[in-house]
Coordinates of C-alpha atoms and ligand atoms in Angstrom, one line a residue:
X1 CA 76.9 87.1 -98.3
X2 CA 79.0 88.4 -101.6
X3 CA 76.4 87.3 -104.6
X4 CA 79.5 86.6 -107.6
X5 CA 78.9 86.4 -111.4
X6 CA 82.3 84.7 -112.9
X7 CA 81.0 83.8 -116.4
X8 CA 83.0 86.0 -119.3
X9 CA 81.5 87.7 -122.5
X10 CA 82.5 85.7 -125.2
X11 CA 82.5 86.3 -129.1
X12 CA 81.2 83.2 -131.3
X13 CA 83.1 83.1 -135.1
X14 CA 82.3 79.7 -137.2
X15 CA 85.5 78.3 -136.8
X16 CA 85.8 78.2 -133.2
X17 CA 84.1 74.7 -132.0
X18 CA 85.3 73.3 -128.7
X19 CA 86.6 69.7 -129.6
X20 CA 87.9 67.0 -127.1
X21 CA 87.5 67.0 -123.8
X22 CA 87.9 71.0 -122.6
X23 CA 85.2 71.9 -119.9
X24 CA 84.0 75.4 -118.9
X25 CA 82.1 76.0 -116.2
X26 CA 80.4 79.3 -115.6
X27 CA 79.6 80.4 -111.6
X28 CA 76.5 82.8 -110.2
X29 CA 76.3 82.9 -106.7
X30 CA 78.0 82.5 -103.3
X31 CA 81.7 81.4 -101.7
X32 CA 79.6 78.1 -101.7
X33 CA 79.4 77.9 -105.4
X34 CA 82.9 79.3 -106.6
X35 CA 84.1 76.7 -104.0
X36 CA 81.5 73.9 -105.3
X37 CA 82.7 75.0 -109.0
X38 CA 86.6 74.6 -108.1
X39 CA 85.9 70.8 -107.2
X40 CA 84.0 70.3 -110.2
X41 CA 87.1 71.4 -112.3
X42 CA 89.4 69.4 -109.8
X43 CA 86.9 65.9 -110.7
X44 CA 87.1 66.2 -114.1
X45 CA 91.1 67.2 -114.0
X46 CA 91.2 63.6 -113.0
X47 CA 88.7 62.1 -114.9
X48 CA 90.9 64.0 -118.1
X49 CA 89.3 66.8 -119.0
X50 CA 90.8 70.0 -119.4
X51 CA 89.4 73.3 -118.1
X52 CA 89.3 76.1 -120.6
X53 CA 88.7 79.6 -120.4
X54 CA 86.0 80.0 -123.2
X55 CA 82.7 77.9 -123.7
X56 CA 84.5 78.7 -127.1
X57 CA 87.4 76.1 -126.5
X58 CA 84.7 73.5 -124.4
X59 CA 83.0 70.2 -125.5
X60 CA 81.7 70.1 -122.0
X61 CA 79.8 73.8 -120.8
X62 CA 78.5 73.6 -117.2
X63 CA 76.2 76.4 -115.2
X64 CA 77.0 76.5 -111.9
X65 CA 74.6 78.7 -110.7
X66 CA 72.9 79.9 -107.3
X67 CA 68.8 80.4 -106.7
X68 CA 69.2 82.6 -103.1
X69 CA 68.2 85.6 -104.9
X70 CA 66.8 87.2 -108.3
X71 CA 64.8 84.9 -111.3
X72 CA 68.0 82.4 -111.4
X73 CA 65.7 79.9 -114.0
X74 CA 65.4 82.7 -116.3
X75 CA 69.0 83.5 -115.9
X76 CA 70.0 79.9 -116.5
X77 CA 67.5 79.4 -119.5
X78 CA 68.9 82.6 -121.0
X79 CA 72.5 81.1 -120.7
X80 CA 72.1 78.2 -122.6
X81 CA 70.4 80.3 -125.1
X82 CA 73.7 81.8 -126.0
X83 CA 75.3 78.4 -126.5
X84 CA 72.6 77.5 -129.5
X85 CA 74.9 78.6 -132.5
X86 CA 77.9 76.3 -130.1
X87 CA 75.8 73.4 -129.9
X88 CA 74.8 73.5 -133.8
X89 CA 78.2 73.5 -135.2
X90 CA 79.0 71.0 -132.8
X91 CA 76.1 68.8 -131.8
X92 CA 78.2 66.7 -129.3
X93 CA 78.9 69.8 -126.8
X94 CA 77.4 68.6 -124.0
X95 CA 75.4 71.5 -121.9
X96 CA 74.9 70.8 -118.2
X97 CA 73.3 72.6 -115.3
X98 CA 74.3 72.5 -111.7
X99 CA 74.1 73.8 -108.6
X100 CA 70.9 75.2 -106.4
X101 CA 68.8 75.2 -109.6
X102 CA 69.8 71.9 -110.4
X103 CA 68.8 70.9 -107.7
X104 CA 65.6 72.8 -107.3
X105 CA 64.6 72.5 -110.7
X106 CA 65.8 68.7 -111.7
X107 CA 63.7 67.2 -114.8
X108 CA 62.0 70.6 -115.4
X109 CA 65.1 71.8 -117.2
X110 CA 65.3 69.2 -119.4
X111 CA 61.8 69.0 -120.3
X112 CA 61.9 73.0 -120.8
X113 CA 65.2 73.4 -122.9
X114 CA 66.1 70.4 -125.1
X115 CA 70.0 72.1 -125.5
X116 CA 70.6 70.7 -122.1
X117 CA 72.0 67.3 -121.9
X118 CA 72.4 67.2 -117.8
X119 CA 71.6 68.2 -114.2
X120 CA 73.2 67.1 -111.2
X121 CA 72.0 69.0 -107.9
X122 CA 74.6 70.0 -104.8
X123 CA 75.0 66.6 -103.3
X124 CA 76.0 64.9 -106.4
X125 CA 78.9 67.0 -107.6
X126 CA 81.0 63.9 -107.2
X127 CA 79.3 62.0 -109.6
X128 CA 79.9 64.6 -112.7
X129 CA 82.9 62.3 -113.9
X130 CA 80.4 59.4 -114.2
X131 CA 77.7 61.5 -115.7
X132 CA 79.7 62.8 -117.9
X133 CA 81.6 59.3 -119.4
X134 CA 77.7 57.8 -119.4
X135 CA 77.1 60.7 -121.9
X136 CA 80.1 59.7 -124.2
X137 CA 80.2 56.4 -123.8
X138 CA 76.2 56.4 -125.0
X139 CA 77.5 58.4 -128.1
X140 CA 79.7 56.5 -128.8
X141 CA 77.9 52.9 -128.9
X142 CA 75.4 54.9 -131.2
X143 CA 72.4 54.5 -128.9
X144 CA 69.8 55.9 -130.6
X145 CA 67.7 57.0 -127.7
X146 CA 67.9 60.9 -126.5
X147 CA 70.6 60.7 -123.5
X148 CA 70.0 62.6 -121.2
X149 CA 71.2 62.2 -117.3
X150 CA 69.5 64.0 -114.2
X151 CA 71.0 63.3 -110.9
X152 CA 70.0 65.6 -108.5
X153 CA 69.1 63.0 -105.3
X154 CA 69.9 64.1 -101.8
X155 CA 72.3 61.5 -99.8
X156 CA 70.9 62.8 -96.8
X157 CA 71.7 59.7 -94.4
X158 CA 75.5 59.9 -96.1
X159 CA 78.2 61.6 -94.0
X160 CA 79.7 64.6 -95.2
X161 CA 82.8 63.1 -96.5
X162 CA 84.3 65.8 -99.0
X163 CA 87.7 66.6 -99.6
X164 CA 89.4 69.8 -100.3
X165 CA 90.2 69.8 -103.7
X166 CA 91.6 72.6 -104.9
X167 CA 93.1 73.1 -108.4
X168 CA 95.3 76.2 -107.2
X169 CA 95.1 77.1 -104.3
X170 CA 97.0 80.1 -104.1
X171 CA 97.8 81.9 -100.9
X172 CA 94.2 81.9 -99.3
X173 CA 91.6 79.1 -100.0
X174 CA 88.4 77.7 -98.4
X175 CA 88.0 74.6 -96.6
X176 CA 84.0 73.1 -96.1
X177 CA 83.4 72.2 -93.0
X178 CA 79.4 72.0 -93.1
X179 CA 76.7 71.5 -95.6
X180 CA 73.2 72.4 -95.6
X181 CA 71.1 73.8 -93.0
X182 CA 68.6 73.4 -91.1
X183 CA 66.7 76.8 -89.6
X184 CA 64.6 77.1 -92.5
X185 CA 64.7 80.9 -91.9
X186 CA 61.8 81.9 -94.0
X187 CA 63.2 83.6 -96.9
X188 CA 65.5 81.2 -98.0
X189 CA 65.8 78.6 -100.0
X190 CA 69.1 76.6 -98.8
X191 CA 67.4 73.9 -96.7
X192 CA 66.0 72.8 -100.0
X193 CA 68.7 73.5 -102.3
X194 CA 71.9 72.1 -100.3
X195 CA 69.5 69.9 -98.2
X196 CA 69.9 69.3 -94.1
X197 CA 73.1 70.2 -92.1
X198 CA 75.9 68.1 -92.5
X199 CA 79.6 68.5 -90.7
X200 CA 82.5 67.1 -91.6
X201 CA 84.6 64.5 -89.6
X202 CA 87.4 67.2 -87.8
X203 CA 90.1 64.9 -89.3
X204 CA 89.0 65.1 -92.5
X205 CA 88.9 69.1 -91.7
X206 CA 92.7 69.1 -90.1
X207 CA 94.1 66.8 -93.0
X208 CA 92.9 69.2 -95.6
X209 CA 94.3 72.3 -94.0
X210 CA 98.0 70.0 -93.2
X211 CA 97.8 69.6 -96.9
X212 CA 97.0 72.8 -97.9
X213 CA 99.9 74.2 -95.7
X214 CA 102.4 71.9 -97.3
X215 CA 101.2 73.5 -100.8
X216 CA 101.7 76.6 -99.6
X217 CA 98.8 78.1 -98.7
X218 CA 98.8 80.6 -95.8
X219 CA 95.2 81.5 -94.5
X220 CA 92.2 79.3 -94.9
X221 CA 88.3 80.5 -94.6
X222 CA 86.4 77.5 -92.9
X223 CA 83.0 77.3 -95.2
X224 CA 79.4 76.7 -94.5
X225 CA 75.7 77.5 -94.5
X226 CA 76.4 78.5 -90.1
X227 CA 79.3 77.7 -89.5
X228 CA 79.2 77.8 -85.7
X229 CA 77.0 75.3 -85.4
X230 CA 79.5 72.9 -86.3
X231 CA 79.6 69.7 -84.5
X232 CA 81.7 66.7 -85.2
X233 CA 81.4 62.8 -85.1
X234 CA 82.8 63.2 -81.8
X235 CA 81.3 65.8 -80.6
X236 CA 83.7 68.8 -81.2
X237 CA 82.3 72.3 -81.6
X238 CA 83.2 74.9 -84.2
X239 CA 85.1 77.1 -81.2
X240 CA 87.4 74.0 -80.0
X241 CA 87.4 73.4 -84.1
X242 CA 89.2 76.7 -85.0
X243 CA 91.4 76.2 -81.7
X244 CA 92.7 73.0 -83.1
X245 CA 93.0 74.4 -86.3
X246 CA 94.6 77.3 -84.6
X247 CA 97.6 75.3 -82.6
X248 CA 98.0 72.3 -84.6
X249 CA 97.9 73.1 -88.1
X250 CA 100.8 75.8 -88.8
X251 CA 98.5 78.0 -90.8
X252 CA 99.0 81.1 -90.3
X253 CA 95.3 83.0 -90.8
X254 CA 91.7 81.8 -90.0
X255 CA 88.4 83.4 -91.1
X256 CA 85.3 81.7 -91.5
X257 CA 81.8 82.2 -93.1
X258 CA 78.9 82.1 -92.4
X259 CA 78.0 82.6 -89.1
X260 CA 74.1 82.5 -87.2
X261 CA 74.0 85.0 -84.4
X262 CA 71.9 82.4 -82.6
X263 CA 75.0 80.3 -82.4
X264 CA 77.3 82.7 -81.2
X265 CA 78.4 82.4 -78.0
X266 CA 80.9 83.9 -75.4
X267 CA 83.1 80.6 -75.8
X268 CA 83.5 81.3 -78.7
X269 CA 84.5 84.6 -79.1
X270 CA 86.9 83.8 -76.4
X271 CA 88.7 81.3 -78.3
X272 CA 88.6 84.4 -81.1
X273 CA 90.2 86.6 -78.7
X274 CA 92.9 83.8 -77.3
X275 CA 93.9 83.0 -80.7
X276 CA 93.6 86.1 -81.9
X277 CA 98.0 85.5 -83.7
X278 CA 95.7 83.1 -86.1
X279 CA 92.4 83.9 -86.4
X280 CA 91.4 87.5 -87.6
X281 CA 89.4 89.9 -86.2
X282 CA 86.5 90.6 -89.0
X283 CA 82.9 89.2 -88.0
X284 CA 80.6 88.7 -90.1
X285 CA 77.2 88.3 -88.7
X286 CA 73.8 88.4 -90.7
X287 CA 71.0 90.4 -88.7
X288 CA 69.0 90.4 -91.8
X289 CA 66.6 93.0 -89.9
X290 CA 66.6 95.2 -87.6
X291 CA 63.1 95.0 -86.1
X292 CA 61.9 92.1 -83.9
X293 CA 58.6 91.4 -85.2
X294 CA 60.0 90.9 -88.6
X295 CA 62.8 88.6 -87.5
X296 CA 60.1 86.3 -85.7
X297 CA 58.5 86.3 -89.1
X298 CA 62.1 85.4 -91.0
X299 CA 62.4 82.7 -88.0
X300 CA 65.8 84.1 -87.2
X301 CA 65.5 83.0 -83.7
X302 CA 66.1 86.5 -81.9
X303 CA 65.6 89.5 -81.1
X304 CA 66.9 93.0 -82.4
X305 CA 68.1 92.9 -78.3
X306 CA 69.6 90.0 -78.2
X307 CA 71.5 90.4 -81.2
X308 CA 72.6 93.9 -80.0
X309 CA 73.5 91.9 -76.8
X310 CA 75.8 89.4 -78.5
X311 CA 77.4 92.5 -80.8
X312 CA 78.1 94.1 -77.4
X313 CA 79.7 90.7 -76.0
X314 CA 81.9 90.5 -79.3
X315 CA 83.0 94.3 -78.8
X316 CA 83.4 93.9 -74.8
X317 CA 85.8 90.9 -75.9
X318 CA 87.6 91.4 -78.7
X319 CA 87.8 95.3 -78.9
X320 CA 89.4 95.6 -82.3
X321 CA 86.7 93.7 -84.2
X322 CA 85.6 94.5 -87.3
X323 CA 82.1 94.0 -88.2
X324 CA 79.7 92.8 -91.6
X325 CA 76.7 92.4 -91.8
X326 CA 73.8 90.7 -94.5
X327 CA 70.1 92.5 -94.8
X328 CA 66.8 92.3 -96.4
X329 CA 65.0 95.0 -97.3
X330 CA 61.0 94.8 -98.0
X331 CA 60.8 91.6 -96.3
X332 CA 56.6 90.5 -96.7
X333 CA 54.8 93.5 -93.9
X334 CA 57.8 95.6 -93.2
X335 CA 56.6 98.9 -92.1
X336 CA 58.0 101.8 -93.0
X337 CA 59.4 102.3 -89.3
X338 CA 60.3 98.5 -89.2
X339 CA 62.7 99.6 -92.2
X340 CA 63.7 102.8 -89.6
X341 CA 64.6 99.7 -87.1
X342 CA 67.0 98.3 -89.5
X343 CA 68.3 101.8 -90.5
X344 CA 69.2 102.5 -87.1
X345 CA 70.7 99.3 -86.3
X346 CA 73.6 99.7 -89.4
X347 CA 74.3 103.6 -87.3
X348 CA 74.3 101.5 -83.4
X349 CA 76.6 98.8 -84.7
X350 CA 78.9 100.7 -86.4
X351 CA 79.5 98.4 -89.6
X352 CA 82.1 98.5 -91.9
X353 CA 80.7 96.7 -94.4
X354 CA 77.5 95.7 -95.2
X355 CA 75.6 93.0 -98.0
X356 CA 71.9 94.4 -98.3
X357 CA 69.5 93.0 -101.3
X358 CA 66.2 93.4 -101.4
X359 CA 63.6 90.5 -100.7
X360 CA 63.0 88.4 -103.4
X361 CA 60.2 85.5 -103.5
X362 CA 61.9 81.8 -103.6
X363 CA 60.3 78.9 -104.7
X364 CA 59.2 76.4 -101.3
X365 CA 59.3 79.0 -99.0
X366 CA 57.1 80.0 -96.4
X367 CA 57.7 83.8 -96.7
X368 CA 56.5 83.9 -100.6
X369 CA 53.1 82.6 -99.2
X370 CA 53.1 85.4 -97.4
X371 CA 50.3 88.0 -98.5
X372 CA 51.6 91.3 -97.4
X373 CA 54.7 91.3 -99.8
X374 CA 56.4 94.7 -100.5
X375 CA 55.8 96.2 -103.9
X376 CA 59.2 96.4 -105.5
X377 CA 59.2 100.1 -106.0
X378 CA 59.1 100.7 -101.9
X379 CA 62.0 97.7 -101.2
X380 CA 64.2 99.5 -104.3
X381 CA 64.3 102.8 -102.7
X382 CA 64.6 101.4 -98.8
X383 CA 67.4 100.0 -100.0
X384 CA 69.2 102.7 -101.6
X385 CA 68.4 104.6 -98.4
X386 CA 70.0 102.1 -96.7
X387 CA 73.0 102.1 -98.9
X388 CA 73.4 106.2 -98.7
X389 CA 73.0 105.5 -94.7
X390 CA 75.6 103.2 -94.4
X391 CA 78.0 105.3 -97.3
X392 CA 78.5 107.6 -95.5
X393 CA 79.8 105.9 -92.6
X394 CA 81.5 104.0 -94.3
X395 CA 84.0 106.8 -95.7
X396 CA 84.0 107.9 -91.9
X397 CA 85.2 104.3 -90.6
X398 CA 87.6 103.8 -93.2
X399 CA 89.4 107.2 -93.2
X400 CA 90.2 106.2 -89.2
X401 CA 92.5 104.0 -91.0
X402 CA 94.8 106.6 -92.4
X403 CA 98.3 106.2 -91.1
X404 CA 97.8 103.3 -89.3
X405 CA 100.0 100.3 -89.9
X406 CA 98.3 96.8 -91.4
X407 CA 99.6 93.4 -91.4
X408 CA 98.8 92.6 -95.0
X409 CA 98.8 89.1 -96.6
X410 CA 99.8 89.8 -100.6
X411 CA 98.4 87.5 -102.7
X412 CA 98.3 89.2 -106.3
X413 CA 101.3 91.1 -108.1
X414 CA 99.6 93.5 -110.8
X415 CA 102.6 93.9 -113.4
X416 CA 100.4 95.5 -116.0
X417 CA 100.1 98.3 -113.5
X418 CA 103.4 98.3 -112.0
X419 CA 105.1 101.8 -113.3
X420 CA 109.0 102.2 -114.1
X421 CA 111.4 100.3 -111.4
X422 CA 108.1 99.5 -109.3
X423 CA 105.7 96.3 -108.3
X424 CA 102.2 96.9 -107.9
X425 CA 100.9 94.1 -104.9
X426 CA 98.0 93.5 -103.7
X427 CA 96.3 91.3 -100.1
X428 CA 93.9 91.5 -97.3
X429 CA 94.5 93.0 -93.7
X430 CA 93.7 90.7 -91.3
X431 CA 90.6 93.4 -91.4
X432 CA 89.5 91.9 -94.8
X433 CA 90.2 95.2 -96.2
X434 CA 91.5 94.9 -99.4
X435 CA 95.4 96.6 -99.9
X436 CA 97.3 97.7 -102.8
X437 CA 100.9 99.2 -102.7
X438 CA 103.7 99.8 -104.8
X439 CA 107.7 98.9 -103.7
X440 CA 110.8 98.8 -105.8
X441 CA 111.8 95.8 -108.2
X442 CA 113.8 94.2 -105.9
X443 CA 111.1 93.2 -104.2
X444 CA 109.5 91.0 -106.7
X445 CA 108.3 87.7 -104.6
X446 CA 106.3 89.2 -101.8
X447 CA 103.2 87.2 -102.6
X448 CA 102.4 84.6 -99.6
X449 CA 104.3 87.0 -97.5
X450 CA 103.2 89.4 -94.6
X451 CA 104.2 92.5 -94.8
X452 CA 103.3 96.1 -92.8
X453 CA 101.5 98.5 -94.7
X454 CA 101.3 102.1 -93.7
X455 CA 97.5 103.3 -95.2
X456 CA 97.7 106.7 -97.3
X457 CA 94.8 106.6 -98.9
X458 CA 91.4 104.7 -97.4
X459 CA 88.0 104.4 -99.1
X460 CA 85.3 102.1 -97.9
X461 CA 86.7 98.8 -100.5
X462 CA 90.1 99.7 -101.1
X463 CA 93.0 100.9 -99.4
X464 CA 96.0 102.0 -101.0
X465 CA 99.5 102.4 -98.4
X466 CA 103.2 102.4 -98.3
X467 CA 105.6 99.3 -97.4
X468 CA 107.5 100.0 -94.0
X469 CA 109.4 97.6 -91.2
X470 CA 110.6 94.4 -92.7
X471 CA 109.0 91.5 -94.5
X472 CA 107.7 88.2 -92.9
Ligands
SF4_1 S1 70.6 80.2 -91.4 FE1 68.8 80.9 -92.5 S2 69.6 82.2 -94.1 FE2 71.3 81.0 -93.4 S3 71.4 79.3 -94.8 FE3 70.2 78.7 -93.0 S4 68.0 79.0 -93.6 FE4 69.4 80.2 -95.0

């Protein structure tokens, strides 16, 4: 899982105080939150307020932000910090905090940092338009009382009625299709912070993508905590989800994130391999750890063999996958050959990418009880062993890439880097590798197109390649 930061430095001078109703909302964390942050903006689009690119230019400032990994309280107190001389010159900004600490942390904000005037947790994102209009509306009848709003409840007997809304969606979006989880593997926090698994109705999931086709939008990522456990009102499962999606919807690209190797199963990685004109060949599959003693203690629910088993599976039937992967390192009474385990797994597997991070203690569960944690300085340097393992391969992998020919979705056009009579573009391989080229100025509305790349240059992130064939 990609950890994102997508707040921007910004500059304070006196006479910059945000005034009507701008909102700025800054994002740590997952797809989950960028996604979770987009809706926010899309809410209060139609409750009229206007995003803006500056907590500058905002009367509203929100913190989106993610508690999976690293002191994410601290993180969020120190944010608000930053808004102090904001909030003096203009003591109506509103500050708000959402999200997994929201959630986690409720009350305790408030009571901890008097600058912040709200918290709303992951199941109440759709109430942000009333929380915020309470807020005014108090200030405005002159109530003399501090007004402060926390709303961070779980709806857990509610359905998971949620629709896409997406401010712009461009030529690739994400569509939710669960919430929530319940394996309470046990480093992590998500069972507490986005509360039990929830799927959405596969109407709800096909009208969103019908819609998103109609604006243009060409590949979707279907979004949740496991995604392949999936299961509709009716009964429909995640596979004969994505084959709907697949034959019925007219997009032209499905991937989807995140996925539990306990749920994967040879049905579905045949309907992968059937539909293989829609949905792409890049896996992502956590294995967290590559010793089995250790995953019983995570609660993974396998083994290091049966994982290996189900990569073999996905190989024997799809034999052009491409493969991710998520790890821990220093997870409480991992040996120094348990570490080897996982060190040997990245080499056996063969994976192009991988997300590694080391353990970090998170507040409910079981795994910070545990007594045997990992000083830091020993998880630090297992994982930068881990990364100069899995370097090296990586530049092996990717260089077996050279001269052959993608199908690349562009989705950005760089003009500041485009040079004399050229375009610079920019998309994703139906690999997930990410592709830049150049092609003359005639060629200036290739975005939401697919066009054949041939690689030139290939490094582990980025490929660089020349246009051939014709366009799509
Ligand atoms: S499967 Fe495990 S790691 Fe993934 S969200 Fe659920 S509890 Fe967390």
């Amino acid at each position: 899982m990609e950890i994102i930061s997508e707040n921007k430095p910004f500059a304070y001078k006196n006479q910059d105080i945000g005034q009507g109703r701008g909102v700025y909302i800054s994002t740590y964390g997952c797809q989950m939150n960028v996604n979770d942050s987009d809706r926010m903006y899309s809410l209060l689009e139609m409750a009229n307020f206007t995003p803006v690119d500056s907590p500058l230019e905002a009367s509203v400032i929100i913190i989106n932000s993610c508690s999976i990994r690293e002191k994410p309280v601290h993180k969020v107190y120190s944010e608000v910090g930053k808004y102090r001389k904001l909030k003096d010159a203009n003591p109506k900004l509103k500050i708000g905090i959402g999200g997994c600490v929201g959630q986690q942390e409720k009350e305790k904000l408030i009571k901890n940092q008097p600058m912040i005037d709200f918290v709303f947790g992951t199941d109440t994102i759709d109430t942000l338009p009333d929380i915020l209009n309470d807020l005014i509306l108090k200030e405005e009848s002159k109530d003399d009382k501090k007004n402060r709003i926390v709303k961070a409840g779980f709806a857990h007997r509610e359905p998971y009625h949620v629709e896409t809304l997406v401010r712009n969606p461009g030529v690739s979006t994400f569509v939710n299709i669960t919430k929530g989880c319940d394996n309470f593997c046990t480093f992590c926090v998500v069972p507490f912070t986005r509360g039990r698994e929830k799927s959405r109705p596969k109407t709800h999931v096909l009208q969103d993508i019908h819609t998103l086709v109609k604006r243009g939008v060409k590949e979707v990522t279907l979004l949740g905590q496991n995604v392949n456990s999936y299961e509709s009102e009716c009964g429909t499962s995640f596979a004969d989800l994505m084959k709907t999606i697949a034959k019925e919807t007219g997009i032209e690209r499905i991937r989807f994130t995140t996925s539990h190797p306990k749920d994967f199963d040879q049905y579905l990685v045949d309907v992968i391999a059937e539909h293989q004109d829609k949905i792409c060949e890049y896996i992502h599959l956590p294995f967290q750890s590559g010793n089995s003693r250790i995953l019983e203690r995570m609660n993974r629910g396998y083994t290091r063999e049966q994982y290996i088993e189900k990569i073999n599976m996905i190989k024997k039937t799809i034999p052009n996958v491409v493969l991710s992967t998520d790890i821990i390192c220093g997870f409480p009474g991992e040996t120094e050959a348990d570490f080897q385990d996982t060190l040997s797994m990245v080499r056996e597997v063969g994976y192009e990418t991988i997300f590694a991070f080391m353990y970090s203690q998170r507040p409910n569960t079981k795994a910070a009880k545990f007594e045997d944690q990992v000083p830091d300085a020993i998880k630090s340097e297992r994982l930068q062993r881990l990364f100069d393992a899995h370097n090296t391969m990586a530049f092996d992998l990717a260089k077996a890439y050279e001269n052959r020919i993608l199908d690349v979705l562009v989705e950005k056009k760089h003009d500041d880097e485009s040079v004399a009579g050229n375009i610079k573009f920019s998309g994703r391989s139906r690999q997930n590798k990410l592709v830049y080229f150049e092609v003359p100025a005639a060629h200036s509305d290739l975005i939401g197109r697919t066009v054949n790349i041939k690689i030139t240059k290939a490094y582990p992130a980025v490929f660089r390649g020349d246009m051939v064939g014709s366009i799509n």
